mmCIF file of C-alpha atoms in Angstrom:
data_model
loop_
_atom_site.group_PDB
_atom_site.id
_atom_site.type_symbol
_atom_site.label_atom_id
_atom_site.label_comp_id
_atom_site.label_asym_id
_atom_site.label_seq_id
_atom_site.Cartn_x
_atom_site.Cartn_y
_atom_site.Cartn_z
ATOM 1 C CA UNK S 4 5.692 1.110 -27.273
ATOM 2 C CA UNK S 5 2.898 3.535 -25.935
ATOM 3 C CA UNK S 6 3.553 2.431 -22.260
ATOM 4 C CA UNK S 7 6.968 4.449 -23.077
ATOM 5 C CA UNK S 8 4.889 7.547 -24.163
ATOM 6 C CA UNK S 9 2.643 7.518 -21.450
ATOM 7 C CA UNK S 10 5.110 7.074 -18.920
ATOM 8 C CA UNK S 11 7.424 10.026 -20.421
ATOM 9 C CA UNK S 12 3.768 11.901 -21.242
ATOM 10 C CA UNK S 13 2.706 11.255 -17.045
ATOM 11 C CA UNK S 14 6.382 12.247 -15.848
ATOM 12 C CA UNK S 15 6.759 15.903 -18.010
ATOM 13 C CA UNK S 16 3.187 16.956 -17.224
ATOM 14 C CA UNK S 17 3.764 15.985 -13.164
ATOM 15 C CA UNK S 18 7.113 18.659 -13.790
ATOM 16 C CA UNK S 19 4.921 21.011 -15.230
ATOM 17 C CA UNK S 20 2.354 20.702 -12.475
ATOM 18 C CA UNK S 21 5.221 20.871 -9.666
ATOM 19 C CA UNK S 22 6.688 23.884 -10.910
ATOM 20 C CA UNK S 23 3.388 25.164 -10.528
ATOM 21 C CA UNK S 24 2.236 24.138 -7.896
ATOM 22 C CA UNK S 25 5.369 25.137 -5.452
ATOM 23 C CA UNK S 26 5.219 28.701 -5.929
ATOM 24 C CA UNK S 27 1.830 28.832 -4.136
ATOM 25 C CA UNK S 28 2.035 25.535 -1.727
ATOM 26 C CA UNK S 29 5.361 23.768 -1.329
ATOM 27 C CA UNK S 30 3.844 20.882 0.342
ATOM 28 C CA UNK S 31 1.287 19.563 -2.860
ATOM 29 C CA UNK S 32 4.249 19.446 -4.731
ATOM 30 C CA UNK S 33 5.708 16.130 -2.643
ATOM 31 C CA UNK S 34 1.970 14.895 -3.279
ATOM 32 C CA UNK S 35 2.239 15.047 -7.049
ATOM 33 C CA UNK S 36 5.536 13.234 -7.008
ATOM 34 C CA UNK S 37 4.334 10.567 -4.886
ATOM 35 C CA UNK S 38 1.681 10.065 -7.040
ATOM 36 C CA UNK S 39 3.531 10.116 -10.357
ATOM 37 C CA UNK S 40 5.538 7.463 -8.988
ATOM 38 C CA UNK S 41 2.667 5.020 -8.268
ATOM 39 C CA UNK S 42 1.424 5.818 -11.382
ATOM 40 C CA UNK S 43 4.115 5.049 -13.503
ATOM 41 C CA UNK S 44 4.902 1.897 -11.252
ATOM 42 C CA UNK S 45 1.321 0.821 -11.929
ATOM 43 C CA UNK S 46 1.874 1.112 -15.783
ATOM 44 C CA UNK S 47 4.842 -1.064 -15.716
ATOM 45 C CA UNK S 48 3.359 -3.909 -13.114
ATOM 46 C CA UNK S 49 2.021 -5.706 -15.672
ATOM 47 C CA UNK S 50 5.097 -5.911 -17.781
ATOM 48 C CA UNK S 51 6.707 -6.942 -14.363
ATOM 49 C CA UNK S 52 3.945 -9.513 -13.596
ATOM 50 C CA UNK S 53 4.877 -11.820 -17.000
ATOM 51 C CA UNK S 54 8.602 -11.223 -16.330
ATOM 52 C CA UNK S 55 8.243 -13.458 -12.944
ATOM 53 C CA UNK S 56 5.996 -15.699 -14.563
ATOM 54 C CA UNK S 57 8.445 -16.274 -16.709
ATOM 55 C CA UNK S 58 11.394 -16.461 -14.538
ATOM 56 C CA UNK S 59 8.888 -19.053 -12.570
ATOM 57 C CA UNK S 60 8.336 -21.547 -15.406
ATOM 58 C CA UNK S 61 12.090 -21.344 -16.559
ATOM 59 C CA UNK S 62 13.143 -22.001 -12.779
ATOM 60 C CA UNK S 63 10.525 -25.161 -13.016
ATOM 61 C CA UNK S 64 11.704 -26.445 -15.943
ATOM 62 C CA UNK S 65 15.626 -26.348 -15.025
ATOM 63 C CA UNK S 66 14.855 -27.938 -11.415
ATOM 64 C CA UNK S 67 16.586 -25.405 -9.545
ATOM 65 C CA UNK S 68 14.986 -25.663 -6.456
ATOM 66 C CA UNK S 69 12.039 -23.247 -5.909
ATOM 67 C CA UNK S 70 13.172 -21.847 -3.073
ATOM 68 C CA UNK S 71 16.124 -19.836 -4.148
ATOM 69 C CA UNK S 72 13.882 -18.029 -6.804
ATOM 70 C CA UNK S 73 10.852 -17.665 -4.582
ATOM 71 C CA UNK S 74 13.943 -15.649 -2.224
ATOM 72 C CA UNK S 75 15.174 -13.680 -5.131
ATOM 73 C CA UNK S 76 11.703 -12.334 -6.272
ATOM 74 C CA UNK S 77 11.367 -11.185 -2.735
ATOM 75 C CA UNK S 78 14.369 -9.434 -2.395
ATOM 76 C CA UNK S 79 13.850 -7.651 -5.823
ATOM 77 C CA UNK S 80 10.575 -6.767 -4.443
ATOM 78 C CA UNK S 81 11.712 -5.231 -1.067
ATOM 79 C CA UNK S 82 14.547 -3.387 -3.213
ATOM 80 C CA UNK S 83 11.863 -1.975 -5.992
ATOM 81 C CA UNK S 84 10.060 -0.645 -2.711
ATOM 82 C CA UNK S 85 12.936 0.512 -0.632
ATOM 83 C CA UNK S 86 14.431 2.381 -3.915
ATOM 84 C CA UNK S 87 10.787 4.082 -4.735
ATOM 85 C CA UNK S 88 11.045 5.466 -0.726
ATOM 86 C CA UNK S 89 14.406 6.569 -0.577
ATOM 87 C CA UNK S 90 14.846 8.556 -4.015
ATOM 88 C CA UNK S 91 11.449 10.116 -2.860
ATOM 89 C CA UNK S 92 12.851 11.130 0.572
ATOM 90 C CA UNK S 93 16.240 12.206 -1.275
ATOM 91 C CA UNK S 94 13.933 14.116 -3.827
ATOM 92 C CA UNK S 95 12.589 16.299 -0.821
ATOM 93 C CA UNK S 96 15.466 16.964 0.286
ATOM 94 C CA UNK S 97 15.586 14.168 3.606
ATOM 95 C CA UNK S 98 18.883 12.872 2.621
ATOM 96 C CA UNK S 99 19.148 11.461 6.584
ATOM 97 C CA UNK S 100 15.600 9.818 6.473
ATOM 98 C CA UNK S 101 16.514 8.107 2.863
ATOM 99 C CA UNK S 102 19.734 6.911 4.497
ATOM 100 C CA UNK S 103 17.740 5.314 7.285
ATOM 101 C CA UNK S 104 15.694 3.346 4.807
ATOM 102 C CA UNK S 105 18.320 2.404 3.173
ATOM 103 C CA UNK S 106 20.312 0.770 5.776
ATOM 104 C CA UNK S 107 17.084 -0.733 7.147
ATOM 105 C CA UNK S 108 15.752 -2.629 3.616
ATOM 106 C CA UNK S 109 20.062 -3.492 3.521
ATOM 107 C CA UNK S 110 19.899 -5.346 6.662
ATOM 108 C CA UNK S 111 16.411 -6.890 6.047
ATOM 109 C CA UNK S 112 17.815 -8.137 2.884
ATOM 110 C CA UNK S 113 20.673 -9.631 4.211
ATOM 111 C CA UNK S 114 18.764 -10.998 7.050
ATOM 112 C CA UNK S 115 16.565 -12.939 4.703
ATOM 113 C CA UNK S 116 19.752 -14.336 2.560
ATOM 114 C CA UNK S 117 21.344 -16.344 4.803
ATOM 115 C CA UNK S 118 19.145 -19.548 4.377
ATOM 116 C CA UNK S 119 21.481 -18.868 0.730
ATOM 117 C CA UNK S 120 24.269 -18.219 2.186
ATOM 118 C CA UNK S 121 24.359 -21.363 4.883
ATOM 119 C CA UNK S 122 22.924 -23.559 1.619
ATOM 120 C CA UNK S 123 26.309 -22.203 0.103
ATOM 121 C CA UNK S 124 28.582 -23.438 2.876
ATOM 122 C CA UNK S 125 27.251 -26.728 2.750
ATOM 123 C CA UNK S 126 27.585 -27.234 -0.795
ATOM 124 C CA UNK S 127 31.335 -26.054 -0.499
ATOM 125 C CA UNK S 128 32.187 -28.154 2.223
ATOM 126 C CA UNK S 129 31.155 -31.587 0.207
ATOM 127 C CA UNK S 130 33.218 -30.497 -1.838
ATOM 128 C CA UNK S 131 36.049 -30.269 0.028
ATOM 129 C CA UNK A 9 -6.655 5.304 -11.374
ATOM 130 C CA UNK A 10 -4.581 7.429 -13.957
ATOM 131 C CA UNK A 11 -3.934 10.961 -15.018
ATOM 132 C CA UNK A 12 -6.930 12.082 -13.527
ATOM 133 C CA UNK A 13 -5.858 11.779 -10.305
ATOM 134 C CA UNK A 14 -2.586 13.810 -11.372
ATOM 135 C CA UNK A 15 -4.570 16.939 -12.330
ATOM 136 C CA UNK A 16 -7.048 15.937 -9.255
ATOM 137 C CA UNK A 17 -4.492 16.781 -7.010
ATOM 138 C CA UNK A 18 -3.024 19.515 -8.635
ATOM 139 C CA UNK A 19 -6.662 21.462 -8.615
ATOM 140 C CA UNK A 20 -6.865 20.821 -5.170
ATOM 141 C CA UNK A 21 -3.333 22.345 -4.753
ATOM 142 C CA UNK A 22 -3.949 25.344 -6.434
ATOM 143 C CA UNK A 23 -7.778 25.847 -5.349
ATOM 144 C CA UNK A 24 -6.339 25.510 -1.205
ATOM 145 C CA UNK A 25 -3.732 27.997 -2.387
ATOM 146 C CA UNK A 26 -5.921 30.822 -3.805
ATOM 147 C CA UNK A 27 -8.624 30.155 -0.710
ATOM 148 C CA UNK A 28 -5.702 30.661 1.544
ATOM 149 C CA UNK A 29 -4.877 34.108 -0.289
ATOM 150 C CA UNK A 30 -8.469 35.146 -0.513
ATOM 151 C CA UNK A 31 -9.505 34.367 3.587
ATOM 152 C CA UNK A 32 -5.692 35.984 4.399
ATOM 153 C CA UNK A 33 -6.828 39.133 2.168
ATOM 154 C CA UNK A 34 -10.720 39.387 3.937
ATOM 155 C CA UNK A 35 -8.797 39.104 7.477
ATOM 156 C CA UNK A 36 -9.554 35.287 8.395
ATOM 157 C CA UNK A 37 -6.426 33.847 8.965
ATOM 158 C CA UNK A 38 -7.973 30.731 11.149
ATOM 159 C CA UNK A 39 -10.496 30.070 8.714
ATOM 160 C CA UNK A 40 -7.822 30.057 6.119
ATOM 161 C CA UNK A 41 -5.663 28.150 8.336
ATOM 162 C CA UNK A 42 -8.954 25.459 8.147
ATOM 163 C CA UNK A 43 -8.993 25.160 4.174
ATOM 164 C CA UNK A 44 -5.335 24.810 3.897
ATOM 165 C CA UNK A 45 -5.863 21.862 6.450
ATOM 166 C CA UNK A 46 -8.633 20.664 5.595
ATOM 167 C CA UNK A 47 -6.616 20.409 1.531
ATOM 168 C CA UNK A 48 -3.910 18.641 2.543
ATOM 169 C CA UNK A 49 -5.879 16.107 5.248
ATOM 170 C CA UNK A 50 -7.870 14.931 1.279
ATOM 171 C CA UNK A 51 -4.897 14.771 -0.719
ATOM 172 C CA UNK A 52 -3.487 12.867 1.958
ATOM 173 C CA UNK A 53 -6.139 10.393 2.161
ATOM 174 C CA UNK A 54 -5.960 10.352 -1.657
ATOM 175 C CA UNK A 55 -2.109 9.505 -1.195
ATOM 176 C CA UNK A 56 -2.114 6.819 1.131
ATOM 177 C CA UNK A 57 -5.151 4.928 -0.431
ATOM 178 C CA UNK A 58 -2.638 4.667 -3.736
ATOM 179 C CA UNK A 59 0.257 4.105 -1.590
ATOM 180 C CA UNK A 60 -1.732 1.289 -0.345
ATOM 181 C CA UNK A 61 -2.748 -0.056 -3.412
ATOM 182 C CA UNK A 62 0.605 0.086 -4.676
ATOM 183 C CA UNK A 63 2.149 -1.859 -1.546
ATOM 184 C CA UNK A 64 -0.144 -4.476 -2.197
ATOM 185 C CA UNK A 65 0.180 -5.575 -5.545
ATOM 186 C CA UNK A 66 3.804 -5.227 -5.085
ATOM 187 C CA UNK A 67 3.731 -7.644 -2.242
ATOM 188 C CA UNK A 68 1.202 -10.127 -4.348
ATOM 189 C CA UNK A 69 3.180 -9.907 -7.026
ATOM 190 C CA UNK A 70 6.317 -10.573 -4.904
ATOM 191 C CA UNK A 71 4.501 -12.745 -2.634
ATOM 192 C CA UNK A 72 6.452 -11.154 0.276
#
């Protein structure tokens, strides 16, 4: 319960500090918001960290195959990174640049799912 | 590694900002020029060192 009030404590005294901080230098204000984001990403890691483990030893026990999960975690990791980058680039105003990264982590994504997808195909053509 | 690097920055922010009025005011605009540089090339530093950590647990924690 007090990771909520310290993240919504961290986030309203970063505004305060922005709104300050951009009538005099424009530029420190991107600075605080980048590092209000690592902050707050920091808080919740650990939360994040027994989540997987988690999701690990239920995978284990079901005998999925490892290898689908081990893909999934790294997908949702290059999507929690991609996301932090582009709503920072959209935040100052870079709507082009945030596009960019977007369309890049997209393909990357996709790149890395088709050992899924092909494992897909297979399975549907025994069936047929 | 928490708040204190928040209101870090922020001081540094507003301490470049009034040394940038206060050389512009006593007619040194390079040397005010040099400050405001010479505040953003630290928070910078400060920046990327966090954005570094942060990259890296992500990717342990991933394992990407």
């Amino acid at each position: 319960m007090d990771e909520v009030i310290k993240i919504i404590g961290i986030g309203l005294i970063s505004l305060i500090i922005i709104i300050v901080v951009k009538q005099y230098k424009p530029e420190f204000a991107i600075y605080v918001s980048i590092i209000v984001g690592v902050l707050i990403l920091y808080i919740i890691m650990d939360k994040l960290r027994g989540i997987i483990n988690l999701l690990k030893t239920i995978s284990s026990k079901s005998g999925i195959n490892n290898q689908f999960l081990e893909l999934l975690l790294k997908i949702t990791g290059i999507a929690f990174l991609a996301e932090f980058a582009i709503n920072l680039c959209k935040d100052s105003g870079e709507g082009a640049i945030a596009s960019k990264i977007e369309m890049g982590s997209k393909v990357i994504i996709v790149s890395m799912s088709i050992p899924i997808i092909s494992s897909l195909l297979e399975v549907i053509l025994k069936l047929i | 590694m928490d708040v204190d690097l928040l209101f870090k920055i922020a001081a540094i922010g507003i301490l470049v900002a009034v040394l940038h009025q206060v050389l512009c005011r006593a007619g040194r605009e390079e040397q005010a020029m040099m400050t405001t540089l010479a505040g953003v090339v630290i928070v910078l530093t400060l920046v990327i060192k966090e954005i570094s950590a942060l990259f890296n647990t992500v990717r342990t924690l991933f394992n990407i």
